[in-house]
Coordinates of C-alpha atoms and ligand atoms in Angstrom, one line a residue:
M1 CA 84.6 127.4 109.2
K2 CA 85.1 125.3 106.1
V3 CA 87.0 122.0 106.3
L4 CA 88.1 119.8 103.4
V5 CA 87.9 116.0 104.2
T6 CA 89.5 113.9 101.5
G7 CA 88.3 110.4 101.4
G8 CA 85.3 111.6 103.4
L9 CA 83.0 108.9 102.0
G10 CA 85.3 106.1 103.4
F11 CA 85.1 104.3 106.7
I12 CA 86.9 106.6 109.0
G13 CA 86.4 109.7 106.8
S14 CA 82.5 109.4 106.9
H15 CA 82.5 109.1 110.7
T16 CA 84.8 112.1 111.0
V17 CA 82.5 114.2 108.7
V18 CA 79.6 113.4 111.1
E19 CA 81.6 114.6 114.1
L20 CA 82.8 117.7 112.3
Q21 CA 79.2 118.6 111.3
N22 CA 78.0 117.9 114.8
E23 CA 80.5 120.5 116.0
G24 CA 79.3 123.1 113.5
Y25 CA 82.0 122.9 110.8
E26 CA 81.1 123.3 107.1
V27 CA 82.4 120.2 105.4
V28 CA 83.4 119.7 101.8
I29 CA 84.3 116.2 100.8
I30 CA 86.6 115.1 98.0
D31 CA 86.4 111.4 97.2
D32 CA 87.0 109.5 93.9
C33 CA 84.6 106.7 95.0
S34 CA 87.2 104.1 94.1
N35 CA 86.5 102.3 97.4
S36 CA 83.3 104.1 98.6
S37 CA 79.9 105.1 97.5
E38 CA 78.0 108.3 97.1
K39 CA 75.2 106.7 99.1
V40 CA 77.3 107.4 102.2
L41 CA 76.2 111.0 101.8
D42 CA 72.7 109.9 102.6
G43 CA 73.8 108.2 105.8
I44 CA 75.7 111.3 106.9
T45 CA 72.7 113.5 106.1
A46 CA 70.4 111.1 108.0
I47 CA 72.6 111.4 111.1
T48 CA 73.4 115.1 111.1
G49 CA 70.5 116.6 109.3
K50 CA 72.9 118.3 106.9
R51 CA 74.2 117.2 103.6
P52 CA 78.0 118.0 103.2
L53 CA 79.3 119.5 100.0
F54 CA 80.8 116.8 97.8
E55 CA 83.1 116.9 94.8
K56 CA 84.0 113.7 93.0
I57 CA 87.7 114.3 92.3
D58 CA 90.6 112.0 91.8
L59 CA 93.4 113.7 93.7
K60 CA 96.0 112.3 91.2
E61 CA 94.6 114.9 88.8
K62 CA 96.7 117.8 89.8
S63 CA 94.9 120.4 87.8
K64 CA 91.6 119.5 89.4
V65 CA 93.2 119.9 92.9
E66 CA 94.5 123.3 91.9
D67 CA 91.1 124.2 90.5
F68 CA 89.4 123.0 93.7
F69 CA 91.5 125.3 95.9
K70 CA 90.9 128.3 93.6
R71 CA 87.2 127.8 94.0
H72 CA 87.3 127.1 97.8
T73 CA 89.7 129.8 99.0
D74 CA 88.0 129.7 102.4
V75 CA 89.1 126.2 103.3
Q76 CA 90.9 126.5 106.6
G77 CA 91.6 122.9 107.6
V78 CA 92.2 119.7 105.7
I79 CA 91.8 116.2 107.0
H80 CA 93.4 113.8 104.6
F81 CA 92.1 110.3 104.5
A82 CA 92.1 109.5 100.8
A83 CA 94.5 106.7 100.3
S84 CA 94.8 103.1 99.2
K85 CA 95.0 100.8 102.2
A86 CA 95.3 97.1 101.3
V87 CA 98.7 95.8 102.5
G88 CA 98.8 92.8 100.2
E89 CA 97.7 94.8 97.1
S90 CA 100.5 97.3 97.9
V91 CA 103.1 94.6 97.6
E92 CA 101.7 93.6 94.2
K93 CA 101.3 97.2 92.9
P94 CA 103.8 99.4 94.7
L95 CA 103.7 102.2 92.1
L96 CA 99.9 102.4 92.4
Y97 CA 100.4 102.9 96.1
Y98 CA 103.2 105.5 95.8
E99 CA 101.2 107.4 93.2
N100 CA 97.9 107.3 95.2
N101 CA 99.3 107.9 98.6
I102 CA 102.4 110.0 98.1
G103 CA 101.7 111.9 94.8
T104 CA 98.3 113.1 96.1
L105 CA 99.8 114.2 99.4
V106 CA 102.4 116.3 97.6
Y107 CA 99.7 118.0 95.5
L108 CA 97.6 118.9 98.6
L109 CA 100.6 120.2 100.5
K110 CA 101.6 122.3 97.5
E111 CA 98.2 124.0 97.6
L112 CA 98.3 124.5 101.4
S113 CA 101.8 126.0 101.1
R114 CA 100.4 128.8 99.0
K115 CA 98.0 129.8 101.8
S116 CA 99.1 132.2 104.6
K117 CA 97.6 129.8 107.2
S118 CA 96.4 126.2 107.1
S119 CA 95.9 123.2 109.3
F120 CA 96.5 119.7 108.1
I121 CA 95.6 116.3 109.7
F122 CA 97.1 113.2 108.3
S123 CA 95.9 109.6 108.6
S124 CA 98.9 107.7 109.8
S125 CA 99.1 104.2 111.3
C126 CA 100.7 102.3 114.1
T127 CA 102.2 100.2 111.3
V128 CA 105.1 102.7 111.4
Y129 CA 106.3 101.1 114.7
G130 CA 106.5 97.5 113.2
Q131 CA 107.0 95.2 116.2
A132 CA 107.9 97.6 118.9
D133 CA 110.3 96.5 121.6
T134 CA 108.1 97.6 124.5
M135 CA 104.4 97.9 125.2
P136 CA 102.5 100.0 125.4
I137 CA 103.9 101.9 122.4
T138 CA 104.7 105.6 122.9
E139 CA 105.2 108.1 120.1
N140 CA 108.9 108.0 120.9
A141 CA 109.2 104.4 119.9
P142 CA 111.5 104.1 116.9
V143 CA 109.9 103.9 113.4
K144 CA 110.9 100.6 112.0
A145 CA 111.6 99.7 108.3
A146 CA 108.3 99.3 106.6
E147 CA 107.1 95.7 105.7
S148 CA 105.0 96.8 102.7
P149 CA 104.7 99.7 100.3
Y150 CA 101.5 100.6 102.1
G151 CA 103.4 100.9 105.4
N152 CA 106.1 102.8 103.6
T153 CA 103.6 105.4 102.3
K154 CA 102.6 106.2 105.9
Q155 CA 106.2 106.6 107.0
M156 CA 107.1 108.7 104.0
G157 CA 103.9 110.6 104.3
E158 CA 104.9 111.7 107.8
E159 CA 108.4 112.6 106.7
I160 CA 107.1 114.7 103.7
I161 CA 104.7 116.6 106.0
R162 CA 107.5 117.2 108.6
D163 CA 109.9 118.5 106.0
T164 CA 107.3 120.7 104.5
C165 CA 106.2 122.1 107.8
K166 CA 109.9 123.0 108.6
V167 CA 110.0 125.5 105.7
T168 CA 106.4 126.6 105.4
E169 CA 105.3 129.3 107.7
G170 CA 101.6 129.1 108.4
L171 CA 101.4 125.4 107.8
N172 CA 100.6 123.3 110.9
A173 CA 100.1 119.6 110.8
I174 CA 99.3 116.6 113.0
A175 CA 99.8 113.0 112.1
L176 CA 97.4 110.6 113.9
R177 CA 98.8 107.1 114.2
Y178 CA 95.7 104.9 114.4
F179 CA 95.8 101.5 116.0
N180 CA 93.0 99.1 114.8
P181 CA 89.8 101.0 113.9
M182 CA 86.5 99.0 114.1
G183 CA 82.8 99.4 114.5
A184 CA 80.1 101.6 113.0
H185 CA 78.0 104.6 113.9
P186 CA 75.4 103.7 116.6
S187 CA 72.7 104.7 114.2
S188 CA 73.8 102.1 111.7
E189 CA 73.5 104.7 109.0
I190 CA 77.3 104.5 108.1
G191 CA 79.9 101.8 108.7
E192 CA 82.7 99.8 107.1
L193 CA 82.0 98.5 103.6
P194 CA 84.9 96.2 102.7
I195 CA 85.0 95.2 99.0
G196 CA 85.4 91.5 98.4
V197 CA 86.8 89.2 101.1
P198 CA 87.7 91.4 104.2
Q199 CA 91.3 91.3 105.2
N200 CA 90.7 92.8 108.6
L201 CA 89.5 90.8 111.6
V202 CA 86.3 92.5 112.7
P203 CA 84.5 92.7 109.3
F204 CA 85.5 89.0 108.7
I205 CA 84.0 88.1 112.1
T206 CA 80.7 89.9 111.4
Q207 CA 80.5 88.6 107.9
T208 CA 81.0 85.1 109.2
G209 CA 78.3 85.7 111.9
V210 CA 75.8 86.8 109.3
G211 CA 76.5 83.7 107.1
L212 CA 78.4 85.5 104.3
R213 CA 81.7 83.6 105.2
E214 CA 81.8 80.0 106.3
Q215 CA 84.6 80.2 108.9
L216 CA 87.1 82.6 110.3
S217 CA 90.7 81.5 110.2
V218 CA 92.6 82.6 113.3
F219 CA 96.1 83.2 112.2
G220 CA 98.3 81.4 114.7
D221 CA 97.9 80.5 118.4
D222 CA 101.5 80.0 119.2
Y223 CA 102.5 83.6 119.8
P224 CA 104.0 84.6 123.2
T225 CA 100.7 86.2 124.5
S226 CA 98.1 85.2 127.2
D227 CA 96.2 82.8 124.9
G228 CA 98.7 82.5 122.0
T229 CA 96.9 84.7 119.6
C230 CA 98.0 88.2 118.5
V231 CA 97.3 91.3 120.5
R232 CA 96.0 94.5 119.0
D233 CA 94.4 97.8 120.2
Y234 CA 90.9 98.0 118.8
I235 CA 89.7 101.5 118.7
Y236 CA 86.0 102.4 118.1
V237 CA 85.7 104.4 114.9
V238 CA 83.5 107.1 116.6
D239 CA 86.2 107.7 119.2
L240 CA 88.8 107.8 116.4
A241 CA 86.7 110.3 114.5
K242 CA 86.4 112.6 117.5
A243 CA 90.2 112.5 117.8
H244 CA 90.4 114.2 114.4
V245 CA 88.1 117.0 115.5
V246 CA 90.1 117.8 118.6
A247 CA 93.3 117.6 116.7
L248 CA 92.0 120.1 114.1
Q249 CA 90.7 122.3 116.9
R250 CA 94.2 122.3 118.5
L251 CA 95.7 123.6 115.2
L252 CA 92.9 126.1 114.4
G253 CA 93.2 127.4 118.0
G254 CA 97.0 127.7 117.8
K255 CA 97.4 125.4 120.8
N256 CA 100.0 123.1 119.1
K257 CA 103.5 123.2 120.6
T258 CA 105.3 122.7 117.3
N259 CA 104.1 123.0 113.7
Y260 CA 104.3 119.2 113.2
E261 CA 103.0 116.9 115.9
V262 CA 102.3 113.1 116.1
F263 CA 99.8 111.4 118.4
N264 CA 98.9 107.7 118.9
V265 CA 95.2 107.1 118.7
G266 CA 94.2 103.9 120.5
T267 CA 92.5 102.7 123.6
G268 CA 95.6 101.8 125.5
K269 CA 94.2 98.3 126.0
G270 CA 95.4 95.2 124.0
S271 CA 93.0 92.4 123.1
T272 CA 93.8 89.0 121.7
V273 CA 92.1 87.6 118.6
L274 CA 90.2 85.1 120.9
E275 CA 89.1 87.9 123.1
V276 CA 87.7 89.7 120.1
I277 CA 85.8 86.6 119.1
K278 CA 84.4 86.2 122.6
S279 CA 83.2 89.8 122.5
F280 CA 81.4 89.0 119.2
E281 CA 79.8 85.9 120.8
K282 CA 78.7 87.9 123.8
V283 CA 77.1 90.8 121.9
S284 CA 75.5 88.7 119.2
G285 CA 74.5 85.7 121.3
K286 CA 75.9 83.5 118.4
K287 CA 78.7 81.0 118.4
L288 CA 81.3 81.9 115.8
N289 CA 82.6 79.2 113.5
Y290 CA 86.4 79.6 113.6
K291 CA 89.5 77.4 113.3
I292 CA 93.2 78.0 114.2
V293 CA 95.4 78.0 111.2
D294 CA 99.1 78.9 110.5
R295 CA 100.4 82.4 111.3
R296 CA 99.9 85.1 108.6
P297 CA 103.2 86.2 107.2
G298 CA 104.0 89.8 108.2
D299 CA 101.9 89.8 111.4
I300 CA 103.4 91.2 114.5
T301 CA 102.8 89.6 117.9
S302 CA 101.5 92.6 119.8
A303 CA 100.7 96.3 119.4
Y304 CA 98.8 98.6 121.8
A305 CA 99.1 102.3 122.4
D306 CA 100.3 104.4 125.2
T307 CA 97.7 107.2 124.9
T308 CA 99.1 109.5 127.5
L309 CA 100.2 112.2 125.0
A310 CA 96.7 112.3 123.3
N311 CA 95.0 112.3 126.7
E312 CA 97.1 115.2 128.0
E313 CA 97.7 117.3 125.0
L314 CA 94.5 116.8 123.0
G315 CA 92.3 116.1 126.1
W316 CA 91.0 113.1 124.2
K317 CA 90.4 109.6 125.5
A318 CA 88.6 106.6 124.0
Q319 CA 85.2 106.3 125.6
F320 CA 83.8 103.1 124.2
T321 CA 84.5 99.5 125.2
L322 CA 85.4 96.6 122.8
D323 CA 81.9 95.2 123.4
E324 CA 80.2 98.4 122.6
A325 CA 82.3 98.8 119.4
M326 CA 81.6 95.2 118.5
K327 CA 77.8 95.6 119.0
S328 CA 77.8 98.6 116.6
A329 CA 79.8 96.5 114.0
W330 CA 77.3 93.6 114.4
D331 CA 74.2 95.9 114.2
W332 CA 75.7 97.5 111.0
E333 CA 76.5 94.1 109.4
Q334 CA 72.9 92.8 110.1
K335 CA 71.4 96.0 108.7
I336 CA 73.4 96.0 105.4
R337 CA 72.7 92.3 104.8
S338 CA 68.9 92.4 105.6
Ligands
UD1_1 C1 96.4 95.6 109.3 C2 97.6 96.1 108.5 C3 97.9 97.5 109.0 C4 96.8 98.4 108.8 C5 95.6 97.9 109.6 C6 94.4 98.7 109.3 C7 98.8 94.0 108.0 C8 100.0 93.2 108.2 N1 98.7 95.2 108.7 O1 96.8 95.5 110.7 O2 99.0 98.0 108.3 O3 97.1 99.7 109.3 O4 95.3 96.6 109.2 O5 93.3 98.3 110.0 O6 97.9 93.7 107.2 N2 93.3 88.0 112.0 C9 92.9 86.7 112.0 N3 92.1 86.3 111.0 C10 91.6 87.1 109.9 C11 92.1 88.4 110.0 C12 92.9 88.9 111.0 O7 93.2 85.9 112.9 O8 90.9 86.7 109.0 C13 94.2 88.5 113.1 C14 95.5 89.0 112.6 O9 96.4 87.9 112.6 C15 95.8 90.0 113.7 C16 94.5 90.6 114.1 O10 93.5 89.6 113.7 O11 96.4 89.4 114.8 C17 94.1 91.9 113.4 O12 94.3 91.8 112.0 P1 93.9 92.9 111.0 O13 92.5 93.3 111.2 O14 94.3 92.4 109.6 O15 94.8 94.2 111.4 P2 96.4 94.2 111.5 O16 97.1 93.1 110.9 O17 96.7 94.6 112.9

């Protein structure tokens, strides 16, 4: 069964390609390599023993998307990762984000609407909840006004898919709302490759540990949490990748209850920034150089998932602990810097 993975050379995409191939799917990747490298194909091949098909296409080029679907009429499922994801950059360049994240989604859905049957998995984010009023966050928590164009593209993306599913017989979709993905494949063949200074906590920690950054700034210790630092739900990327496979299987097997569904993908456990640092120190045996600085504008206090729906409906549950995920991130960082 052939599955298209857009953005399949990226961080979460590449780990999902591995899990799909492990389950026997034939994968074709579309990626424009704007934030990834063709070398990732070698890593995927080393892990799975099979090189996925790859086409370097910019999904903003509508005619190329049309041409792709004419050549691959046997694509039965699409997992759509390709998108821009830097929150700060999205504030500076909103139209770039709307074109990259919304324009391309529309082109893909147009192609899928032409098919008699298709299954679509969308990368959404817990960012749609903003600061939720109660923890853990269920899928019924209200979607709050987006703080950035990036966040808005996730909310609008979900709405566009929902509206399209309503009127398109044969199109079934699932949006997965990720909490905070981290880590790397246990083989250290693939992992996260942030360009420039990482904005996310875990790559900043491992880069500091390896000596690439001098010091981690912890953004605020005066939040109303157990130790004053923000709480997030850190989900191991391999667990997250597996959630995509089971979501796709649900659609392909016709087990979905409605033709558009939404699931949280997290561990259900919140960790503070200081707990994440402690985990790093434990698995690496190194002291991390960090200092407490002012809060980062736009940060919420706390977000962690209620995963009951994914547990019950998808039969999926995160398997790995924060320490295990951190160990994989640290192994990967050391490998790529050696
Ligand atoms: C961010 C994005 C979110 C996106 C997610 C993807 C923002 C406001 N939100 O979430 O939309 O879906 O990444 O992974 O950017 N921290 C530090 N020092 C650092 C970096 C982070 O203390 O150098 C803290 C932050 O204050 C936060 C936690 O670590 O409490 C996690 O931060 P980060 O990895 O950037 O993720 P989010 O902000 O949760």
